[in-house]
Short mmCIF file of C-alpha atoms in Angstrom, two decimals:
data_model
loop_
_atom_site.label_atom_id
_atom_site.label_comp_id
_atom_site.label_asym_id
_atom_site.label_seq_id
_atom_site.Cartn_x
_atom_site.Cartn_y
_atom_site.Cartn_z
CA UNK A 1 28.57 -80.24 48.70
CA UNK A 2 26.11 -77.98 46.07
CA UNK A 3 24.07 -76.89 48.97
CA UNK A 4 26.87 -75.34 50.60
CA UNK A 5 28.20 -73.93 47.45
CA UNK A 6 25.23 -71.94 47.47
CA UNK A 7 24.92 -70.88 50.96
CA UNK A 8 28.63 -69.36 50.08
CA UNK A 9 27.60 -67.23 47.26
CA UNK A 10 24.50 -65.55 49.64
CA UNK A 11 26.76 -65.14 52.28
CA UNK A 12 29.90 -63.37 49.50
CA UNK A 13 26.36 -60.82 47.78
CA UNK A 14 24.26 -60.28 51.04
CA UNK A 15 27.75 -58.34 52.50
CA UNK A 16 28.00 -56.40 48.99
CA UNK A 17 26.77 -52.82 48.55
CA UNK A 18 24.70 -52.15 45.72
CA UNK A 19 23.60 -48.68 44.64
CA UNK A 20 19.91 -48.35 45.21
CA UNK A 21 17.47 -47.46 42.22
CA UNK A 22 16.68 -43.67 42.34
CA UNK A 23 12.72 -43.04 43.60
CA UNK A 24 10.33 -41.81 40.69
CA UNK A 25 10.95 -38.07 41.84
CA UNK A 26 14.49 -38.09 41.28
CA UNK A 27 14.30 -39.44 38.00
CA UNK A 28 12.39 -36.77 36.99
CA UNK A 29 14.82 -34.15 37.93
CA UNK A 30 17.27 -35.94 36.20
CA UNK A 31 15.55 -36.05 33.37
CA UNK A 32 15.00 -32.66 33.50
CA UNK A 33 18.69 -31.99 33.80
CA UNK A 34 19.26 -34.13 31.09
CA UNK A 35 16.75 -31.60 28.80
CA UNK A 36 18.88 -28.42 30.22
CA UNK A 37 22.09 -29.93 29.27
CA UNK A 38 20.84 -30.24 25.48
CA UNK A 39 20.04 -26.22 25.43
CA UNK A 40 21.98 -25.48 22.61
CA UNK A 41 24.76 -22.97 22.76
CA UNK A 42 23.05 -20.84 20.85
CA UNK A 43 19.42 -20.43 19.86
CA UNK A 44 16.77 -17.97 18.96
CA UNK A 45 12.90 -17.97 19.54
CA UNK A 46 10.50 -15.56 18.03
CA UNK A 47 7.24 -15.34 20.68
CA UNK A 48 4.18 -14.13 19.46
CA UNK A 49 0.71 -13.97 21.30
CA UNK A 50 2.67 -16.13 23.45
CA UNK A 51 3.77 -18.82 21.44
CA UNK A 52 6.84 -19.78 21.28
CA UNK A 53 8.63 -20.13 17.23
CA UNK A 54 11.75 -22.04 16.76
CA UNK A 55 14.19 -21.40 14.14
CA UNK A 56 13.35 -23.40 10.98
CA UNK A 57 9.18 -22.82 11.87
CA UNK A 58 6.40 -20.78 9.48
CA UNK A 59 4.45 -18.51 11.91
CA UNK A 60 0.72 -17.76 10.70
CA UNK A 61 -0.55 -14.22 9.94
CA UNK A 62 -3.82 -15.48 9.48
CA UNK A 63 -6.11 -13.44 7.02
CA UNK A 64 -5.96 -9.90 5.72
CA UNK A 65 -7.37 -7.79 3.30
CA UNK A 66 -4.71 -7.15 0.25
CA UNK A 67 -2.39 -4.06 0.36
CA UNK A 68 -3.63 -3.10 3.80
CA UNK A 69 -1.37 -1.94 6.76
CA UNK A 70 -0.95 -4.43 9.28
CA UNK A 71 1.27 -4.70 12.56
CA UNK A 72 2.56 -7.75 14.02
CA UNK A 73 4.24 -7.38 18.19
CA UNK A 74 6.95 -9.95 18.24
CA UNK A 75 9.12 -10.98 21.38
CA UNK A 76 13.07 -12.40 19.23
CA UNK A 77 14.85 -13.94 22.34
CA UNK A 78 17.95 -15.40 22.72
CA UNK A 79 17.13 -19.04 24.17
CA UNK A 80 20.73 -20.75 23.88
CA UNK A 81 22.84 -20.91 26.64
CA UNK A 82 25.65 -18.44 25.88
CA UNK A 83 25.57 -15.12 24.12
CA UNK A 84 25.80 -14.39 20.85
CA UNK A 85 26.46 -11.56 18.35
CA UNK A 86 24.26 -10.02 15.84
CA UNK A 87 26.11 -10.17 12.21
CA UNK A 88 27.37 -6.62 12.10
CA UNK A 89 27.03 -5.01 8.21
CA UNK A 90 26.32 -2.06 6.93
CA UNK A 91 23.00 -3.20 6.52
CA UNK A 92 20.52 -4.78 9.06
CA UNK A 93 21.45 -8.47 10.72
CA UNK A 94 19.03 -10.82 8.48
CA UNK A 95 18.22 -10.77 4.87
CA UNK A 96 14.39 -11.36 3.11
CA UNK A 97 13.20 -13.34 0.52
CA UNK A 98 9.78 -13.37 -1.19
CA UNK A 99 7.94 -13.29 -4.28
CA UNK A 100 5.40 -11.05 -2.70
CA UNK A 101 4.74 -8.01 -4.39
CA UNK A 102 3.79 -6.81 -1.12
CA UNK A 103 5.97 -5.26 1.70
CA UNK A 104 7.07 -6.46 5.09
CA UNK A 105 9.47 -4.58 7.35
CA UNK A 106 11.15 -4.95 10.60
CA UNK A 107 11.59 -1.76 12.84
CA UNK A 108 12.76 -2.38 17.28
CA UNK A 109 10.58 -0.87 19.41
CA UNK A 110 13.84 -0.20 21.87
CA UNK A 111 17.68 -0.02 21.05
CA UNK A 112 18.89 -3.22 19.58
CA UNK A 113 22.18 -4.37 21.14
CA UNK A 114 25.10 -6.02 19.55
CA UNK A 115 25.55 -8.35 21.90
CA UNK A 116 22.07 -10.43 23.85
CA UNK A 117 23.40 -11.92 26.43
CA UNK A 118 21.19 -15.38 27.21
CA UNK A 119 18.04 -14.83 28.35
CA UNK A 120 17.43 -11.59 26.38
CA UNK A 121 14.90 -10.49 24.75
CA UNK A 122 14.47 -7.97 21.83
CA UNK A 123 10.88 -6.88 21.38
CA UNK A 124 9.94 -5.11 17.13
CA UNK A 125 7.35 -4.97 15.22
CA UNK A 126 6.28 -6.40 11.71
CA UNK A 127 4.83 -4.58 9.00
CA UNK A 128 3.26 -6.68 6.84
CA UNK A 129 0.73 -5.02 3.27
CA UNK A 130 0.60 -8.18 1.56
CA UNK A 131 -0.28 -8.28 -1.87
CA UNK A 132 -3.69 -9.44 -3.77
CA UNK A 133 -2.10 -13.03 -4.31
CA UNK A 134 -4.33 -15.68 -1.79
CA UNK A 135 -1.18 -16.65 0.09
CA UNK A 136 1.64 -14.02 0.58
CA UNK A 137 4.99 -15.85 2.33
CA UNK A 138 8.29 -14.40 4.01
CA UNK A 139 11.33 -16.04 4.79
CA UNK A 140 12.96 -14.36 7.59
CA UNK A 141 17.08 -15.59 7.84
CA UNK A 142 18.70 -13.67 10.88
CA UNK A 143 22.19 -14.03 11.13
CA UNK A 144 24.58 -14.25 14.48
CA UNK A 145 28.36 -13.66 13.48
CA UNK A 146 30.07 -15.27 17.46
CA UNK A 147 30.10 -17.53 19.24
CA UNK A 148 29.74 -19.07 15.40
CA UNK A 149 28.16 -17.98 12.76
CA UNK A 150 24.74 -19.20 12.80
CA UNK A 151 21.67 -17.86 10.39
CA UNK A 152 18.08 -18.42 12.15
CA UNK A 153 15.80 -19.07 9.07
CA UNK A 154 11.83 -18.11 9.78
CA UNK A 155 8.47 -18.38 7.79
CA UNK A 156 6.01 -15.36 7.96
CA UNK A 157 2.65 -16.20 6.11
CA UNK A 158 -0.38 -14.42 5.42
CA UNK A 159 -3.69 -14.84 3.63
CA UNK A 160 -5.13 -11.81 1.48
CA UNK A 161 -8.68 -11.17 0.77
CA UNK A 162 -10.11 -8.51 -1.71
CA UNK A 163 -7.99 -7.54 -4.07
CA UNK A 164 -7.77 -9.62 -8.16
CA UNK A 165 -6.75 -8.83 -11.38
CA UNK A 166 -8.18 -6.35 -12.19
CA UNK A 167 -10.36 -8.16 -16.01
CA UNK A 168 -12.63 -4.94 -16.72
CA UNK A 169 -11.86 -1.11 -17.43
CA UNK A 170 -14.14 2.18 -16.72
CA UNK A 171 -13.22 4.60 -19.25
CA UNK A 172 -15.05 8.21 -19.29
CA UNK A 173 -14.22 10.68 -22.08
CA UNK A 174 -16.00 13.05 -24.81
CA UNK A 175 -16.64 12.30 -27.72
CA UNK A 176 -18.06 13.88 -31.18
CA UNK A 177 -18.80 10.43 -32.80
CA UNK A 178 -21.55 9.46 -30.49
CA UNK A 179 -20.54 5.17 -29.93
CA UNK A 180 -17.46 6.16 -27.92
CA UNK A 181 -19.00 9.85 -25.82
CA UNK A 182 -19.72 8.82 -22.08
CA UNK A 183 -19.14 6.46 -20.03
CA UNK A 184 -17.85 2.94 -21.28
CA UNK A 185 -16.44 -0.61 -20.22
CA UNK A 186 -13.48 -2.74 -21.79
CA UNK A 187 -12.47 -6.06 -20.80
CA UNK A 188 -8.43 -5.71 -20.19
CA UNK A 189 -6.42 -8.67 -21.72
CA UNK A 190 -3.74 -8.35 -18.83
CA UNK A 191 -1.67 -10.28 -21.26
CA UNK A 192 -1.46 -8.35 -24.21
CA UNK A 193 -2.91 -5.26 -22.86
CA UNK A 194 -5.38 -4.16 -24.57
CA UNK A 195 -8.91 -3.62 -24.39
CA UNK A 196 -12.36 -4.46 -26.63
CA UNK A 197 -15.71 -5.61 -25.83
CA UNK A 198 -16.77 -1.95 -25.51
CA UNK A 199 -19.79 -1.14 -23.90
CA UNK A 200 -21.48 2.21 -23.78
CA UNK A 201 -23.16 2.81 -20.25
CA UNK A 202 -23.92 5.98 -20.09
CA UNK A 203 -24.47 8.58 -22.62
CA UNK A 204 -21.97 11.75 -22.34
CA UNK A 205 -22.91 15.08 -23.96
CA UNK A 206 -19.96 15.48 -26.19
CA UNK A 207 -18.09 17.89 -24.16
CA UNK A 208 -17.49 17.68 -21.04
CA UNK A 209 -16.36 13.88 -19.45
CA UNK A 210 -18.31 12.29 -16.17
CA UNK A 211 -16.78 12.47 -13.04
CA UNK A 212 -15.54 8.29 -12.35
CA UNK A 213 -15.15 6.64 -9.12
CA UNK A 214 -13.92 3.55 -7.32
CA UNK A 215 -15.19 1.91 -3.60
CA UNK A 216 -14.80 -1.12 -1.48
CA UNK A 217 -12.02 -2.71 -4.11
CA UNK A 218 -13.20 -1.30 -6.94
CA UNK A 219 -16.37 -3.55 -7.01
CA UNK A 220 -18.65 -0.23 -7.37
CA UNK A 221 -17.91 2.28 -9.72
CA UNK A 222 -19.56 5.65 -9.50
CA UNK A 223 -20.12 8.01 -12.44
CA UNK A 224 -21.76 11.19 -12.94
CA UNK A 225 -24.62 11.72 -15.58
CA UNK A 226 -24.15 14.19 -17.66
CA UNK A 227 -25.89 13.66 -20.67
CA UNK A 228 -28.78 15.69 -18.65
CA UNK A 229 -28.64 18.79 -16.30
CA UNK A 230 -28.90 18.85 -13.65
CA UNK A 231 -26.15 16.12 -13.58
CA UNK A 232 -26.53 13.81 -10.99
CA UNK A 233 -24.75 10.00 -9.69
CA UNK A 234 -25.36 6.50 -11.29
CA UNK A 235 -23.05 3.62 -10.76
CA UNK A 236 -22.09 -0.29 -11.60
CA UNK A 237 -20.94 -3.28 -8.78
CA UNK A 238 -18.77 -5.41 -10.95
CA UNK A 239 -20.04 -9.38 -10.16
CA UNK A 240 -18.15 -12.26 -8.89
CA UNK A 241 -16.70 -13.01 -12.65
CA UNK A 242 -15.08 -10.02 -12.35
CA UNK A 243 -15.36 -9.34 -15.95
CA UNK A 244 -19.01 -7.83 -16.02
CA UNK A 245 -21.65 -5.51 -14.21
CA UNK A 246 -24.77 -4.91 -12.85
CA UNK A 247 -26.72 -1.29 -13.50
CA UNK A 248 -27.18 0.22 -9.30
CA UNK A 249 -30.56 1.29 -9.19
CA UNK A 250 -31.31 1.07 -5.53
CA UNK A 251 -29.76 3.98 -3.83
CA UNK A 252 -30.65 8.07 -4.12
CA UNK A 253 -27.85 8.61 -6.96
CA UNK A 254 -30.66 11.36 -8.08
CA UNK A 255 -29.94 13.48 -4.99
CA UNK A 256 -26.09 13.91 -5.24
CA UNK A 257 -26.35 15.98 -8.17
CA UNK A 258 -23.62 19.11 -10.68
CA UNK A 259 -20.77 16.84 -8.29
CA UNK A 260 -17.97 18.16 -9.98
CA UNK A 261 -14.93 15.97 -7.80
CA UNK A 262 -15.33 12.27 -6.86
CA UNK A 263 -13.00 9.94 -5.06
CA UNK A 264 -13.31 6.67 -2.62
CA UNK A 265 -11.60 6.81 0.22
CA UNK A 266 -9.21 4.03 0.77
CA UNK A 267 -9.99 1.70 3.44
CA UNK A 268 -12.89 2.80 4.33
CA UNK A 269 -16.60 2.20 2.87
CA UNK A 270 -17.38 6.50 1.90
CA UNK A 271 -17.12 8.43 -1.18
CA UNK A 272 -15.87 12.09 -0.77
CA UNK A 273 -17.36 13.96 -3.44
CA UNK A 274 -17.74 17.51 -4.23
CA UNK A 275 -20.63 20.03 -5.29
CA UNK A 276 -18.84 23.46 -4.27
CA UNK A 277 -18.90 22.26 -0.94
CA UNK A 278 -17.36 19.17 0.31
CA UNK A 279 -19.34 16.26 1.29
CA UNK A 280 -19.10 12.53 2.35
CA UNK A 281 -21.39 9.73 1.92
CA UNK A 282 -21.20 5.68 3.17
CA UNK A 283 -21.04 2.70 0.80
CA UNK A 284 -22.92 -0.30 1.66
CA UNK A 285 -20.45 -2.92 1.21
CA UNK A 286 -23.15 -5.51 -0.37
CA UNK A 287 -25.41 -3.64 -2.43
CA UNK A 288 -23.65 -0.70 -3.02
CA UNK A 289 -26.39 1.69 -2.10
CA UNK A 290 -25.35 5.36 -0.12
CA UNK A 291 -26.65 6.37 2.67
CA UNK A 292 -25.18 8.30 5.55
CA UNK A 293 -24.56 11.90 3.63
CA UNK A 294 -22.14 14.10 5.71
CA UNK A 295 -21.74 17.70 4.93
CA UNK A 296 -21.57 20.24 3.83
CA UNK A 297 -17.83 20.97 5.99
CA UNK A 298 -17.72 24.75 5.26
CA UNK A 299 -15.31 24.59 2.49
CA UNK A 300 -16.91 26.46 -0.77
CA UNK A 301 -14.31 26.25 -2.87
CA UNK A 302 -13.78 27.51 -6.38
CA UNK A 303 -12.31 26.72 -9.89
CA UNK A 304 -9.95 23.39 -10.69
CA UNK A 305 -9.28 22.27 -6.63
CA UNK A 306 -7.00 19.08 -6.23
CA UNK A 307 -7.29 16.83 -3.87
CA UNK A 308 -5.69 14.01 -2.35
CA UNK A 309 -6.43 10.84 -0.64
CA UNK A 310 -4.16 9.61 2.86
CA UNK A 311 -3.81 5.76 2.19
CA UNK A 312 -5.08 4.72 5.84
CA UNK A 313 -8.29 6.56 4.91
CA UNK A 314 -7.37 9.53 7.81
CA UNK A 315 -7.58 12.60 6.26
CA UNK A 316 -7.61 14.80 3.04
CA UNK A 317 -4.92 17.13 1.62
CA UNK A 318 -6.63 20.10 -0.82
CA UNK A 319 -5.59 22.95 -2.36
CA UNK A 320 -7.20 26.26 -0.74
CA UNK A 321 -9.98 28.10 -2.52
CA UNK A 322 -7.58 30.66 -2.42
CA UNK A 323 -4.33 29.89 -2.94
CA UNK A 324 -1.96 32.83 -1.74
CA UNK A 325 0.26 32.82 1.12
CA UNK A 326 -1.61 29.28 1.97
CA UNK A 327 -0.52 26.25 0.09
CA UNK A 328 -2.37 23.25 1.24
CA UNK A 329 -5.68 23.01 3.53
CA UNK A 330 -6.00 18.86 5.41
CA UNK A 331 -9.13 17.51 6.78
CA UNK A 332 -9.32 14.66 8.72
CA UNK A 333 -12.19 12.00 8.21
CA UNK A 334 -13.76 11.04 10.85
CA UNK A 335 -15.26 7.60 11.91
CA UNK A 336 -18.65 8.54 10.25
CA UNK A 337 -17.69 10.39 7.44
CA UNK A 338 -17.18 14.08 9.29
CA UNK A 339 -14.26 16.26 7.84
CA UNK A 340 -12.35 18.66 10.24
CA UNK A 341 -10.01 21.53 9.09
CA UNK A 342 -6.88 21.10 11.28
CA UNK A 343 -4.65 22.77 8.95
CA UNK A 344 -4.34 25.60 6.54
CA UNK A 345 -0.91 27.01 6.06
CA UNK A 346 1.94 26.96 3.54
CA UNK A 347 5.67 26.57 3.54
CA UNK A 348 7.88 29.69 5.07
CA UNK A 349 9.57 29.09 1.44
CA UNK A 350 8.10 30.61 -1.41
CA UNK A 351 9.45 28.56 -3.76
CA UNK A 352 7.85 25.34 -1.69
CA UNK A 353 3.92 25.96 -2.48
CA UNK A 354 2.66 22.32 -3.62
CA UNK A 355 -0.62 21.16 -4.96
CA UNK A 356 -0.29 17.53 -6.20
CA UNK A 357 -0.02 15.63 -3.50
CA UNK A 358 0.75 11.95 -2.61
CA UNK A 359 0.62 10.16 1.10
CA UNK A 360 2.64 7.50 2.52
CA UNK A 361 0.88 4.34 4.06
CA UNK A 362 3.90 3.22 6.40
CA UNK A 363 5.03 6.45 7.67
CA UNK A 364 3.71 9.80 8.59
CA UNK A 365 5.01 11.49 5.21
CA UNK A 366 3.18 13.44 2.45
CA UNK A 367 5.30 13.90 -0.38
CA UNK A 368 4.27 16.70 -2.97
CA UNK A 369 5.24 18.98 -6.25
CA UNK A 370 6.31 21.92 -5.71
CA UNK A 371 4.99 25.80 -7.22
CA UNK A 372 8.46 27.00 -9.13
CA UNK A 373 6.89 30.51 -8.55
CA UNK A 374 3.59 31.59 -6.86
CA UNK A 375 1.21 29.47 -6.07
CA UNK A 376 -1.50 29.13 -8.54
CA UNK A 377 -3.51 26.21 -9.49
CA UNK A 378 -1.81 25.93 -13.29
CA UNK A 379 1.25 26.33 -12.17
CA UNK A 380 2.54 22.98 -11.49
CA UNK A 381 6.15 23.22 -13.06
CA UNK A 382 8.52 20.93 -10.82
CA UNK A 383 12.16 20.38 -10.44
CA UNK A 384 11.71 18.58 -7.27
CA UNK A 385 9.49 16.36 -4.85
CA UNK A 386 9.21 17.86 -1.19
CA UNK A 387 8.23 15.86 2.18
CA UNK A 388 6.45 17.05 5.12
CA UNK A 389 5.52 15.48 7.79
CA UNK A 390 1.81 14.73 8.80
CA UNK A 391 1.68 15.49 12.62
CA UNK A 392 -0.89 13.22 15.04
CA UNK A 393 -2.74 17.19 14.97
CA UNK A 394 -3.84 16.88 11.68
CA UNK A 395 -0.97 19.87 10.95
CA UNK A 396 2.03 19.83 8.56
CA UNK A 397 6.06 20.74 9.21
CA UNK A 398 7.13 22.37 6.81
CA UNK A 399 9.40 20.94 4.21
CA UNK A 400 11.76 18.75 5.86
CA UNK A 401 14.08 17.12 2.91
CA UNK A 402 13.93 18.20 -1.05
CA UNK A 403 14.66 15.41 -3.76
CA UNK A 404 15.86 16.89 -7.31
CA UNK A 405 14.35 15.50 -9.97
CA UNK A 406 15.39 15.63 -13.12
CA UNK A 407 16.16 18.95 -15.58
CA UNK A 408 13.33 17.70 -17.85
CA UNK A 409 10.96 20.29 -16.58
CA UNK A 410 8.29 18.47 -16.78
CA UNK A 411 4.54 19.60 -15.89
CA UNK A 412 2.66 16.64 -14.07
CA UNK A 413 -0.97 15.92 -13.18
CA UNK A 414 -1.02 12.74 -11.54
CA UNK A 415 0.86 11.54 -8.58
CA UNK A 416 -0.42 8.03 -7.81
CA UNK A 417 1.16 5.68 -5.01
CA UNK A 418 1.50 1.95 -5.74
CA UNK A 419 -0.43 0.12 -2.59
CA UNK A 420 2.50 -1.74 -1.32
CA UNK A 421 3.88 1.97 -0.41
CA UNK A 422 7.30 0.76 -2.46
CA UNK A 423 6.56 3.11 -5.34
CA UNK A 424 4.89 6.13 -6.93
CA UNK A 425 4.22 7.44 -10.49
CA UNK A 426 3.74 11.24 -11.69
CA UNK A 427 2.21 11.94 -15.01
CA UNK A 428 2.41 14.48 -17.46
CA UNK A 429 3.57 16.95 -19.76
CA UNK A 430 8.03 17.61 -21.02
CA UNK A 431 6.84 20.45 -22.77
CA UNK A 432 8.36 21.00 -26.32
CA UNK A 433 7.66 20.75 -30.12
CA UNK A 434 6.23 18.31 -29.89
CA UNK A 435 4.66 17.88 -26.66
CA UNK A 436 5.76 14.71 -24.70
CA UNK A 437 4.23 12.82 -21.99
CA UNK A 438 6.13 11.11 -19.13
CA UNK A 439 5.84 8.67 -16.35
CA UNK A 440 8.15 9.73 -13.70
CA UNK A 441 9.48 6.39 -11.13
CA UNK A 442 9.70 7.49 -7.97
CA UNK A 443 11.25 4.67 -5.59
CA UNK A 444 10.09 5.05 -1.01
CA UNK A 445 12.11 4.05 1.51
CA UNK A 446 9.19 2.64 4.15
CA UNK A 447 11.64 3.18 6.98
CA UNK A 448 13.54 6.65 6.35
CA UNK A 449 11.12 8.14 3.64
CA UNK A 450 14.04 8.80 1.54
CA UNK A 451 12.48 9.04 -2.15
CA UNK A 452 14.48 8.01 -5.66
CA UNK A 453 13.71 9.10 -8.64
CA UNK A 454 14.45 6.31 -11.22
CA UNK A 455 15.78 7.15 -14.87
CA UNK A 456 15.21 7.05 -17.57
CA UNK A 457 11.78 8.26 -17.65
CA UNK A 458 9.11 6.33 -19.29
CA UNK A 459 7.88 8.24 -22.14
CA UNK A 460 4.76 6.06 -23.70
CA UNK A 461 5.32 6.52 -27.73
CA UNK A 462 3.17 9.43 -29.22
CA UNK A 463 1.77 10.78 -26.34
CA UNK A 464 1.65 14.48 -26.04
CA UNK A 465 0.58 13.96 -22.82
CA UNK A 466 0.26 11.50 -19.37
CA UNK A 467 -3.84 12.65 -18.55
CA UNK A 468 -4.87 9.76 -15.69
CA UNK A 469 -2.67 6.93 -14.11
CA UNK A 470 -4.02 3.73 -12.30
CA UNK A 471 -2.75 0.58 -11.06
CA UNK A 472 -4.96 -2.61 -10.97
CA UNK A 473 -6.42 -3.27 -7.83
CA UNK A 474 -3.55 -6.92 -7.35
CA UNK A 475 -0.86 -3.77 -8.31
CA UNK A 476 0.24 -5.70 -11.27
CA UNK A 477 -0.38 -3.05 -14.12
CA UNK A 478 -0.87 0.19 -14.73
CA UNK A 479 -3.23 2.00 -17.20
CA UNK A 480 -1.83 5.11 -18.18
CA UNK A 481 -4.46 7.30 -20.57
CA UNK A 482 -2.42 9.87 -22.82
CA UNK A 483 -3.02 12.24 -25.68
CA UNK A 484 -2.64 12.12 -29.20
CA UNK A 485 -2.93 14.47 -31.55
CA UNK A 486 -4.85 14.90 -35.04
CA UNK A 487 -5.96 18.42 -36.06
CA UNK A 488 -6.21 20.45 -33.95
CA UNK A 489 -7.33 19.02 -30.09
CA UNK A 490 -9.05 22.10 -28.63
CA UNK A 491 -11.75 22.21 -31.30
CA UNK A 492 -11.41 18.67 -32.83
CA UNK A 493 -11.28 14.67 -31.99
CA UNK A 494 -7.95 13.52 -30.57
CA UNK A 495 -7.14 10.36 -30.26
CA UNK A 496 -6.50 8.82 -26.13
CA UNK A 497 -4.53 5.77 -26.00
CA UNK A 498 -4.80 3.86 -23.14
CA UNK A 499 -0.95 2.24 -22.41
CA UNK A 500 -0.77 -0.98 -20.09
CA UNK A 501 2.36 -1.46 -18.41
CA UNK A 502 3.29 -4.80 -15.76
CA UNK A 503 4.69 -2.87 -13.08
CA UNK A 504 8.12 -5.30 -11.30
CA UNK A 505 8.93 -6.39 -8.15
CA UNK A 506 11.46 -2.80 -8.46
CA UNK A 507 9.01 -0.73 -9.44
CA UNK A 508 10.19 -0.72 -12.95
CA UNK A 509 7.86 -0.82 -15.95
CA UNK A 510 6.91 -2.95 -18.96
CA UNK A 511 5.34 -2.01 -22.15
CA UNK A 512 2.43 -4.92 -22.89
CA UNK A 513 -0.11 -2.65 -25.49
CA UNK A 514 -1.84 0.23 -26.01
CA UNK A 515 -5.40 0.28 -27.40
CA UNK A 516 -6.68 3.84 -28.90
CA UNK A 517 -10.22 5.38 -28.22
CA UNK A 518 -11.34 8.32 -29.59
CA UNK A 519 -11.87 11.10 -27.55
CA UNK A 520 -11.97 15.02 -27.66
CA UNK A 521 -9.56 17.28 -26.10
CA UNK A 522 -8.88 18.61 -22.59
CA UNK A 523 -7.29 16.24 -19.27
CA UNK A 524 -10.50 15.27 -17.40
CA UNK A 525 -10.12 11.31 -19.26
CA UNK A 526 -11.06 9.65 -16.78
CA UNK A 527 -9.95 5.45 -16.74
CA UNK A 528 -11.05 3.04 -13.61
CA UNK A 529 -9.97 -0.62 -12.76
CA UNK A 530 -13.27 -2.43 -11.68
CA UNK A 531 -12.45 -5.85 -9.98
CA UNK A 532 -14.48 -8.06 -7.50
CA UNK A 533 -13.22 -9.84 -4.31
CA UNK A 534 -11.55 -13.36 -4.33
#
């Protein structure tokens, strides 16, 4: 009986039709189809260097120099199943969060549509200027509004090298007090904003302050020797502790005599100097040696000539030797240090005669302080800042925008840009009884080139004039050298105050402290930060 039941069951099962198991190839296809089905309706992917990054990840851009300009081409791609529409507001469809004092901008390489179909790719360029902190991090939140409101977060990191907090400052002045005459060094307390530990590096002549210049990220400080004729060049190297220095002795500095202007060329290893004509020389990044001397370049100029260098180190802007109808001469700086004149001209409007320049790092604009009347070296009263574009061939367009300043009628001596290119600082004097030194903060929109003066301006206590402005290599502190009168400044002892200001994220200045330094009169009083690389 049992065997009959088993036989019956076998007959029944043998007559049933069961689905056959899929082959391995079919199972792979089914798996891929299931993965495709799991693609979200909305998804944004960033592609950089051929690699895809999903939201919530951090893209590492490696190591770059502090406050250097860097561009990164990336692709934003809709990798979801459905089209989406960007969040529509008066501003961009994203927010940016960071503690970096550096710069981060996004610029589309082509017109951006409001709606992105599935698979759409948008090419953009990220422009980044890292600050001096070792690690810079930006959190970018890209927003869409439909089919549902979604935010896609991405992180971007970049390690910075070469910028440190300045712990030492070099001061050049002239004084009837022998111990305060010449080139001095001070230790900077970056918390209290005061100077201490004075050392006399170079004895002065009691009359003419030495010229100062910083090179290679403020690692090397060069200065003219003024205690003997003919004056020649000397230098020091800031040690790794950032608070001490070593005298440079193995360079042919004695061949550089009677230098009347000295400046390190940004983002290069070269110095720019003037001995009647213009010259450049290369700096050895390890030893501070000078070599590869170039020039003269046929620019025999006289009088007090003002120079400005572009932050990229590709152009020098100067007032011509004889400023009649011409207000600006432009030289292109070659990789070999050569200078090629590309422009000698002036604006068609006589009231736009320009002498005091500052060049943007992130766009092609040159900003200038205009004359109020006929051109002249000492006629620097301004009512506006003017904008001109530096064209690719090194020539200048006419003024295309006027940015009015306050009616204070200040006379400005210095036009200093912050290394992150977001802010400019002008230093000068407001005429009155007594005169008042002034620092004018100006915000700079990197994409549009718009300038916005910030009021009220900064008026250092007791300052008759702001003679010099220098920003620390890490971009965190602004030092302003000011004149305080004691007796007749032109013939007697004066006091030069050095005010230290903390620079805020918005470019604002908060005073930290002030140090008094005896000096003779005159606006050639110079200051330079010294720093060692991180």
